[in-house]
Coordinates of C-alpha atoms (C1' of nucleotides) in Angstrom, one line a residue:
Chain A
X24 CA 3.0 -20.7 -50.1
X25 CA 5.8 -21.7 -48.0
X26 CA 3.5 -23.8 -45.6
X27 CA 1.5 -25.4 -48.3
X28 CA 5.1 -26.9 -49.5
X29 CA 6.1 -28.3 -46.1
X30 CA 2.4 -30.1 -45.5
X31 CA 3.2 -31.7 -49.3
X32 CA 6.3 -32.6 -48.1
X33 CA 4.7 -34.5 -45.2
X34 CA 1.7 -36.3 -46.7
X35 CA 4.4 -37.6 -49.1
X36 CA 6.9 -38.7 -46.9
X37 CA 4.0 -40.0 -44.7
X38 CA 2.7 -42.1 -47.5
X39 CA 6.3 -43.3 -48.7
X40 CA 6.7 -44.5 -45.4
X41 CA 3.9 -46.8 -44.5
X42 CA 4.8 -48.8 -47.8
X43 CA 2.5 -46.5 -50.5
X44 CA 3.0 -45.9 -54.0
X45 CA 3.6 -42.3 -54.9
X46 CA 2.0 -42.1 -58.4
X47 CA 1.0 -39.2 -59.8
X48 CA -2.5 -39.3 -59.0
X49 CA -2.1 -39.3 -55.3
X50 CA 0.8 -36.8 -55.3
X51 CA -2.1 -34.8 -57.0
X52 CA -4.5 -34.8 -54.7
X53 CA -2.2 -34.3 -52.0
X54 CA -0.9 -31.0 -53.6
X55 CA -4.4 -29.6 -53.5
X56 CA -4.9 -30.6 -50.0
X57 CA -1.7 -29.3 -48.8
X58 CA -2.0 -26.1 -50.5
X59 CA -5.4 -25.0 -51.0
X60 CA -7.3 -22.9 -48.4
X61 CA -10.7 -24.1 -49.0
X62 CA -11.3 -27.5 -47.3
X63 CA -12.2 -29.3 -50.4
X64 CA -15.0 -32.2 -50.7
X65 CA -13.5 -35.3 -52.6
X66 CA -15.9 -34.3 -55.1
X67 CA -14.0 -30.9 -55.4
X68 CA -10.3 -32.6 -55.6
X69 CA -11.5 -34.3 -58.5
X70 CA -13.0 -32.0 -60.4
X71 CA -9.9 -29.6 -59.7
X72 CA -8.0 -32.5 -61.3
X73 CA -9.8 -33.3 -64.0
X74 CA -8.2 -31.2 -66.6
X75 CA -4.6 -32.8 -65.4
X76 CA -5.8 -36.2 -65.4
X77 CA -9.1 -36.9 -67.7
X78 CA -9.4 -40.0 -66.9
X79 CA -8.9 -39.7 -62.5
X80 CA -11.2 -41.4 -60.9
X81 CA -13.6 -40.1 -58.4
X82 CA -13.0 -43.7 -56.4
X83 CA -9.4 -43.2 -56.7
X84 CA -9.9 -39.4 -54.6
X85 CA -11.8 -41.4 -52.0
X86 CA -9.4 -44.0 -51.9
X87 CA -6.0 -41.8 -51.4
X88 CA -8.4 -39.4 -48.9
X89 CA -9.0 -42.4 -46.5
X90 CA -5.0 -43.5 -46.3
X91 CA -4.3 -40.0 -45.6
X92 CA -6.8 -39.6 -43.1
X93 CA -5.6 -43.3 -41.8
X94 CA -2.5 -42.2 -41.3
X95 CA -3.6 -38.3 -39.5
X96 CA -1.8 -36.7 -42.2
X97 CA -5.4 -35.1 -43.2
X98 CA -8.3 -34.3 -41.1
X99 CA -11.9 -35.3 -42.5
X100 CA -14.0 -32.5 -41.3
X101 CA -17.0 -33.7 -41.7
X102 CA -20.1 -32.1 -43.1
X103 CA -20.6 -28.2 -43.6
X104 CA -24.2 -28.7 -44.7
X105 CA -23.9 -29.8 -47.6
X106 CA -23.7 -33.1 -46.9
X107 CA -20.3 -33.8 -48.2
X108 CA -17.4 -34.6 -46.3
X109 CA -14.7 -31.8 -46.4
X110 CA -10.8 -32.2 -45.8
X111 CA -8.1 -30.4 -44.1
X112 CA -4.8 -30.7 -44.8
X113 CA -3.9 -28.9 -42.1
X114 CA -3.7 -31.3 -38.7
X115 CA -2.9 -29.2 -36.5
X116 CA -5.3 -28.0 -34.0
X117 CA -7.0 -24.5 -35.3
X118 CA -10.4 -23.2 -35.7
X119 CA -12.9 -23.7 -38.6
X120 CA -15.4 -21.6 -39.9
X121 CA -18.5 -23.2 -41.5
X122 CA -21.0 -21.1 -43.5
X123 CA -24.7 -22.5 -43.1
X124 CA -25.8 -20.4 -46.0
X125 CA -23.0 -20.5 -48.9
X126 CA -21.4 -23.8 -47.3
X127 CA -17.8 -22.4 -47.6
X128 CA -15.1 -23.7 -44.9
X129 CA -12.5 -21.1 -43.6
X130 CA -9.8 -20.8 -41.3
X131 CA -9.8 -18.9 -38.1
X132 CA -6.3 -17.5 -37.6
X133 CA -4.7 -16.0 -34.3
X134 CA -6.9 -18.5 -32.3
X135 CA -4.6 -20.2 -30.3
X136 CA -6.0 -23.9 -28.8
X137 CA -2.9 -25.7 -27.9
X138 CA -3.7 -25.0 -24.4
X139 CA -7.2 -26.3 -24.9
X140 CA -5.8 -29.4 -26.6
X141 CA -3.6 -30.3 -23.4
X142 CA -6.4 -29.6 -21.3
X143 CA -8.5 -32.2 -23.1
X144 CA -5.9 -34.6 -23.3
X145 CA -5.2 -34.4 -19.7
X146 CA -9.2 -34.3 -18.5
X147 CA -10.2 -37.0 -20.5
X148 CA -7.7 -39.9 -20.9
X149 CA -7.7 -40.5 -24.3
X150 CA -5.0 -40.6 -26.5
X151 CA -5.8 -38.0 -28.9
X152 CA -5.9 -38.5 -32.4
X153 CA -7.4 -35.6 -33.6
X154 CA -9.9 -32.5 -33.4
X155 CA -12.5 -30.5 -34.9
X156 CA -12.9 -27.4 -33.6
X157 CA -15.7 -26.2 -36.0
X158 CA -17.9 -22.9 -35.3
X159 CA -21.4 -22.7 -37.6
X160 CA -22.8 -19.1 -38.8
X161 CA -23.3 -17.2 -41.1
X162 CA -20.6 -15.6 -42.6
X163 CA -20.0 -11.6 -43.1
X164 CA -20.7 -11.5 -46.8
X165 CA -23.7 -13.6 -46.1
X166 CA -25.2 -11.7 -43.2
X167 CA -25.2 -8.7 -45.6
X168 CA -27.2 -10.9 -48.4
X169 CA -29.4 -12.0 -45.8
X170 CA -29.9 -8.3 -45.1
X171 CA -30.6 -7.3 -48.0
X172 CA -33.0 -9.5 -48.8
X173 CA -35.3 -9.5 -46.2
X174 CA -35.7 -5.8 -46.2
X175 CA -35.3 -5.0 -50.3
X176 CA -37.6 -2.0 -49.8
X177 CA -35.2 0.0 -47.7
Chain B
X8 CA -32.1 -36.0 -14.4
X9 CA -33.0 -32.3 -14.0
X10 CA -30.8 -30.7 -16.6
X11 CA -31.9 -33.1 -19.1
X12 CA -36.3 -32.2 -18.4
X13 CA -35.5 -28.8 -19.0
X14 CA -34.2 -29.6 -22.3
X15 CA -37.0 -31.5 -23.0
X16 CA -39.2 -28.6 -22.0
X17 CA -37.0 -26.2 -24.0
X18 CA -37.9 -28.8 -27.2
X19 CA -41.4 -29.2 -26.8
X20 CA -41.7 -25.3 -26.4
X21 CA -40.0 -24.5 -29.8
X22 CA -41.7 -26.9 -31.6
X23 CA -45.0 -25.8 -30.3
X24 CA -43.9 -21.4 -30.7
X25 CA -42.6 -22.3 -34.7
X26 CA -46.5 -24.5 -35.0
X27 CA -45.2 -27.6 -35.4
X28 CA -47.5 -30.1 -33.4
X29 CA -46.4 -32.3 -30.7
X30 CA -47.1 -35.6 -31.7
X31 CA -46.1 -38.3 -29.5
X32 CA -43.6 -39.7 -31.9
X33 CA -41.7 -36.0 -31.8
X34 CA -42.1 -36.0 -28.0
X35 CA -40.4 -39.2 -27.6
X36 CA -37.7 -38.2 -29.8
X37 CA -37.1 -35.5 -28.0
X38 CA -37.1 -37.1 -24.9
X39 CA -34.1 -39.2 -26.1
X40 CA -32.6 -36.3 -27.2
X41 CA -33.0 -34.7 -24.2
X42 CA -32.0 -37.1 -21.6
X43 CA -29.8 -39.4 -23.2
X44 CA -25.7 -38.6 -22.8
X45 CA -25.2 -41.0 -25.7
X46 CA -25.5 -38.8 -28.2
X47 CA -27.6 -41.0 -30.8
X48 CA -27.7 -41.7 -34.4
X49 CA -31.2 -41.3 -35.9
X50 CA -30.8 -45.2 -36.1
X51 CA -30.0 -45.3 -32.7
X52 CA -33.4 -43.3 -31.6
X53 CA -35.5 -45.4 -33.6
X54 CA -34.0 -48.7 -32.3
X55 CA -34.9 -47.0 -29.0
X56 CA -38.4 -46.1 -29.8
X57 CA -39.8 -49.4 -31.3
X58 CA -41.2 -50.6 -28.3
X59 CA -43.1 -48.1 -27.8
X60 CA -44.0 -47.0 -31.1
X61 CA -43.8 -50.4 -33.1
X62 CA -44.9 -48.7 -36.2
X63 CA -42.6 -45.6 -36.1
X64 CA -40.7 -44.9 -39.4
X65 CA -37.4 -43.8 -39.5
X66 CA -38.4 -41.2 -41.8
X67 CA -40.0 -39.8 -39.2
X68 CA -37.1 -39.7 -37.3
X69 CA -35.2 -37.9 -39.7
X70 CA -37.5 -35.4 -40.1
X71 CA -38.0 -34.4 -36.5
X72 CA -34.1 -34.2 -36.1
X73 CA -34.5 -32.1 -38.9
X74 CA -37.0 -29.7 -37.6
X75 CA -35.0 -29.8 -34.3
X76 CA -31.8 -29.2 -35.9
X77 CA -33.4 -25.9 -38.0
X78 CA -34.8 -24.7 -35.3
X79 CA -31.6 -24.9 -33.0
X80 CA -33.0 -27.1 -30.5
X81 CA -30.2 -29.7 -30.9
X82 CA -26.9 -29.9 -32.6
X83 CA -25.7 -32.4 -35.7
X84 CA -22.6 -33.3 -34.3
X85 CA -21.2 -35.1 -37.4
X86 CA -19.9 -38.7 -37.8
X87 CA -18.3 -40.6 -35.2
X88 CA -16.1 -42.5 -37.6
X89 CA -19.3 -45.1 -38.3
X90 CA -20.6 -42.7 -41.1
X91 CA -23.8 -41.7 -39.5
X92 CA -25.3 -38.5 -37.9
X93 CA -24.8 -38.2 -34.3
X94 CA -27.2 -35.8 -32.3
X95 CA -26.5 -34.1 -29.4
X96 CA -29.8 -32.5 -26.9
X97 CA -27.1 -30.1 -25.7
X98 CA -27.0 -27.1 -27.7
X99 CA -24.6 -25.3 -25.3
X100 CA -20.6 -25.2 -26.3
X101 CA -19.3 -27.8 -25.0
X102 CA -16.4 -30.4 -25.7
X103 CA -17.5 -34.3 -27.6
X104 CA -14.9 -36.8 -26.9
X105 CA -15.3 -39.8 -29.9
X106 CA -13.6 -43.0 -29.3
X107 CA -12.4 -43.8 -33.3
X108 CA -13.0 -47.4 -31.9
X109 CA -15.8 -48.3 -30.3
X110 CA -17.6 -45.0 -31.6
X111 CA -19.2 -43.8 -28.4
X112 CA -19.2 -40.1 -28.1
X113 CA -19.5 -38.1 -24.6
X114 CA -19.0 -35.4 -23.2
X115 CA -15.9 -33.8 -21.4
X116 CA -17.3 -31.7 -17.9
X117 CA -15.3 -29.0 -17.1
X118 CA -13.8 -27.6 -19.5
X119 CA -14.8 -24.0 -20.2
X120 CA -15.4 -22.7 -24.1
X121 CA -17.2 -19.9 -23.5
X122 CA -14.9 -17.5 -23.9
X123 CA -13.6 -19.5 -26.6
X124 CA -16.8 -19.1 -28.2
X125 CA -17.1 -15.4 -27.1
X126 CA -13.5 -14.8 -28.7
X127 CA -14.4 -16.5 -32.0
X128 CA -17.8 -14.4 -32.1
X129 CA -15.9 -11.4 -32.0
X130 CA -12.7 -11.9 -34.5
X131 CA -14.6 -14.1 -37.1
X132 CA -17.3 -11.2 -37.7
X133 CA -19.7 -14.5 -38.0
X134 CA -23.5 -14.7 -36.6
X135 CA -22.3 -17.8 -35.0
X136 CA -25.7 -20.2 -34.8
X137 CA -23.7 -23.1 -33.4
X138 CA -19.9 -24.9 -32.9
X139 CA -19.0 -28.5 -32.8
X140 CA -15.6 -29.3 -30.5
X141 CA -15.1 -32.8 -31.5
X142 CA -12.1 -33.9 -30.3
X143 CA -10.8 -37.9 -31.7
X144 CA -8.9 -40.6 -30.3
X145 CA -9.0 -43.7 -28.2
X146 CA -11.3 -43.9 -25.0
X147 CA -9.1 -45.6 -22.1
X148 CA -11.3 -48.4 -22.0
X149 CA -10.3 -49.1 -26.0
X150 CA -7.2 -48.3 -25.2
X151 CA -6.4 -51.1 -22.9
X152 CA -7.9 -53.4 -25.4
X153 CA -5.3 -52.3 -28.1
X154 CA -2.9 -52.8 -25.6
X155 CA -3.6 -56.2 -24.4
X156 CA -4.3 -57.6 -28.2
X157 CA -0.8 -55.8 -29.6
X158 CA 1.1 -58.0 -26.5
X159 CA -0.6 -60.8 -26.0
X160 CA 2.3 -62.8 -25.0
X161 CA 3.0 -60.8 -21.5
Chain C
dA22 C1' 9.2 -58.4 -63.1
dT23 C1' 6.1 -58.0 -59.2
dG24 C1' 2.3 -56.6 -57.1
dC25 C1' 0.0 -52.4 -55.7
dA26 C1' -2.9 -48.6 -57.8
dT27 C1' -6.1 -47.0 -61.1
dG28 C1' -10.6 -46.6 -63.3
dC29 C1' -14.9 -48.3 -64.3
dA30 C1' -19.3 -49.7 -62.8
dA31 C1' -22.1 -51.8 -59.7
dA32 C1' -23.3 -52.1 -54.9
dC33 C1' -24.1 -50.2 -50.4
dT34 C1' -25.8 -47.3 -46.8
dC35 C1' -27.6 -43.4 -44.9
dT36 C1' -30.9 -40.0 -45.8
dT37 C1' -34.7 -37.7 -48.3
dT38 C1' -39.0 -37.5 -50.8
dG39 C1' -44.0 -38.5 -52.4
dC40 C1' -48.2 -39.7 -51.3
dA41 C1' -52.4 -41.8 -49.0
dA42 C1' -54.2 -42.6 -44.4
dA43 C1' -54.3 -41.0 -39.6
dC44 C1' -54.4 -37.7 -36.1
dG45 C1' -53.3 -33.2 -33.4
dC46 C1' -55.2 -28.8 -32.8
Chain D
dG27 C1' -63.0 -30.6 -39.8
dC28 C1' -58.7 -28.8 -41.6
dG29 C1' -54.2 -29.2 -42.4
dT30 C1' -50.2 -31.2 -40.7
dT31 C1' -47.8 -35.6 -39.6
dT32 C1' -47.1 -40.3 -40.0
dG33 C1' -45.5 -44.5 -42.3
dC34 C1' -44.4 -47.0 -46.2
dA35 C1' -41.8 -47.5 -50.2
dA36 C1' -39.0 -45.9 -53.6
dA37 C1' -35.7 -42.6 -55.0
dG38 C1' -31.4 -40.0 -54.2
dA39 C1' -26.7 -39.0 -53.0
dG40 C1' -22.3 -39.8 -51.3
dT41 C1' -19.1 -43.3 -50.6
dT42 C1' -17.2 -48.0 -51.0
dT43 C1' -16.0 -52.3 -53.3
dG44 C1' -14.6 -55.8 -57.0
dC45 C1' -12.0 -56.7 -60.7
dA46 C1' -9.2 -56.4 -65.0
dT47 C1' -5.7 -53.3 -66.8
dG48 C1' -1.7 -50.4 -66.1
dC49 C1' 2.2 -48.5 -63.7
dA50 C1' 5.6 -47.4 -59.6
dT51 C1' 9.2 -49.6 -57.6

DNA sequence: ATGCATGCAAACTCTTTGCAAACGC
DNA sequence: GCGTTTGCAAAGAGTTTGCATGCAT
C-alpha cells in the first residue's frame, strides 16, 4: 500500500520533529494506523500488537495516540457506538462511514469535500484544525441481516 | 424561538407515539434540547435543570438522551475535546463548528449538505439514520487570546 | 550518560445499571 | 391501580496518571 507508506513516513518524521523518541513501540502503532483501513480503537492497536510486543502496554497506545493526535498527524474520530474512540490515520478531509449495527468504520471514496472544507473555513473564521465528516447507518451487509431477520418466514 | 418549539413538539410527539410518558423531567430536557444552540453535555442539562427540579438525577438525564437518541429525535454529536457527550436538538445535516479551546460547539448557517448527504446516500448503499460534520479548530474569539498570550511584549 | 518512554497498577471520570419509591396514564 | 420512571448509590468501562525500570539518542 503505497499510501499507507507515505502516512508512516509522516507520523514519523512528525514525531522526530517535535523532539519524540522513535522506539519501537510507537513506530508500531503508527504502522497500523498508517496502513490499516479499519479506524482502529486503542484497544484494537494493542491487541494487534500484542503478539510483537507481549509486554505493550495498553497506557503506552493511549499515550503515543494523544501526541499524534496533538500534533494532527491522526484524527480521533470519536465514538461509532461502541463507545470507544476510533483513529484515523488518514488527516485529510474524506468521508466516514459508521455502522450502528456491527460498529465497523469505512471509508467513503470519490467523495470530494475540499470545496466544502474552504467553504467552512471561509464562513466561519476559525482556523481549522481538523474535521469529521462522519455519516451513521446501517451498512449493506447489515441491512440484509436485518432483513432477514425480521421476516425469517419468507 | 420558533424553529426551536417545533422541535420540542417534534420530541414530545415521539416520545408519546413509541409510549414513553412525558414526565416533566423528559419535557424539560427536551426543552433544552430543543431550544438551546449550545449543544449541551448531559452534565450541562442537568446543571441547567436543578433549579427547577432540585432532585433530578443525572441518570435520568442520561436515559432520556438515550431514548431521544434511539428514537432519532436528537443527534450524539461526540466529544468536543473535554471527553464528554455533546447533544445536538437538530437532527437535520448540518455543519458543528468546535472550538479545541474553549470547547463551545455551534453551528455554521449557510452552508448546504443536503446534497452532500443525498450523494453519500446514494454511493455508500447505507440506510443512512444520521451524519455528524464536526469540523475542529480555534474559534476567533480563542484565537485572539492565543495571539495576544504568544506576544505579549507588543 | 542523560533523560524521555515504557509498563504496571491505581485513580479518575463519564456513563450505565439495579432497585425501591413515586407518579403518569 | 398498573406499570413505567425517577432518584439514589454502586458498579462498569474507557482513559489517564504516577512512578520505578529500561532504552533511544
Amino acid at each position: 500500500m503505497r499510501r499507507g507508506r507515505e502516512r508512516l513516513e509522516a507520523m514519523l518524521e512528525g514525531l522526530r520533529a517535535s523532539g519524540l523518541r522513535l522506539t519501537p513501540q510507537r513506530v508500531a502503532i503508527c504502522e497500523v494506523l498508517a496502513t490499516s483501513r479499519s479506524h482502529p480503537t486503542a484497544y484494537e492497536i494493542h491487541r494487534r500488537l500484542r503478539r510483537q510486543f507481549p509486554t505493550m502496554s495498553l497506557a503506552t497506545v493511549y499515550k503515543t495516540l494523544d501526541a499524534l493526535v496533538r500534533l494532527g498527524l491522526v484524527s480521533a474520530l470519536g465514538d461509532a457506538g461502541d463507545g470507544m474512540v476510533h483513529y484515523d490515520g488518514d488527516t485529510e478531509p474524506h468521508i466516514n462511514l459508521v455502522c450502528l449495527s456491527c460498529h465497523r468504520v469505512q471509508d467513503l471514496e470519490g467523495v470530494a469535500v475540499r470545496a466544502l472544507h474552504r467553504t467552512v473555513a471561509a464562513r466561519s473564521g476559525y482556523a481549522l484544525k481538523g474535521a469529521r465528516l462522519v455519516y451513521y447507518g446501517l451498512c449493506p451487509e447489515c441491512q440484509r441481516k436485518a432483513q432477514t431477520a425480521a421476516s425469517p418466514e419468507a
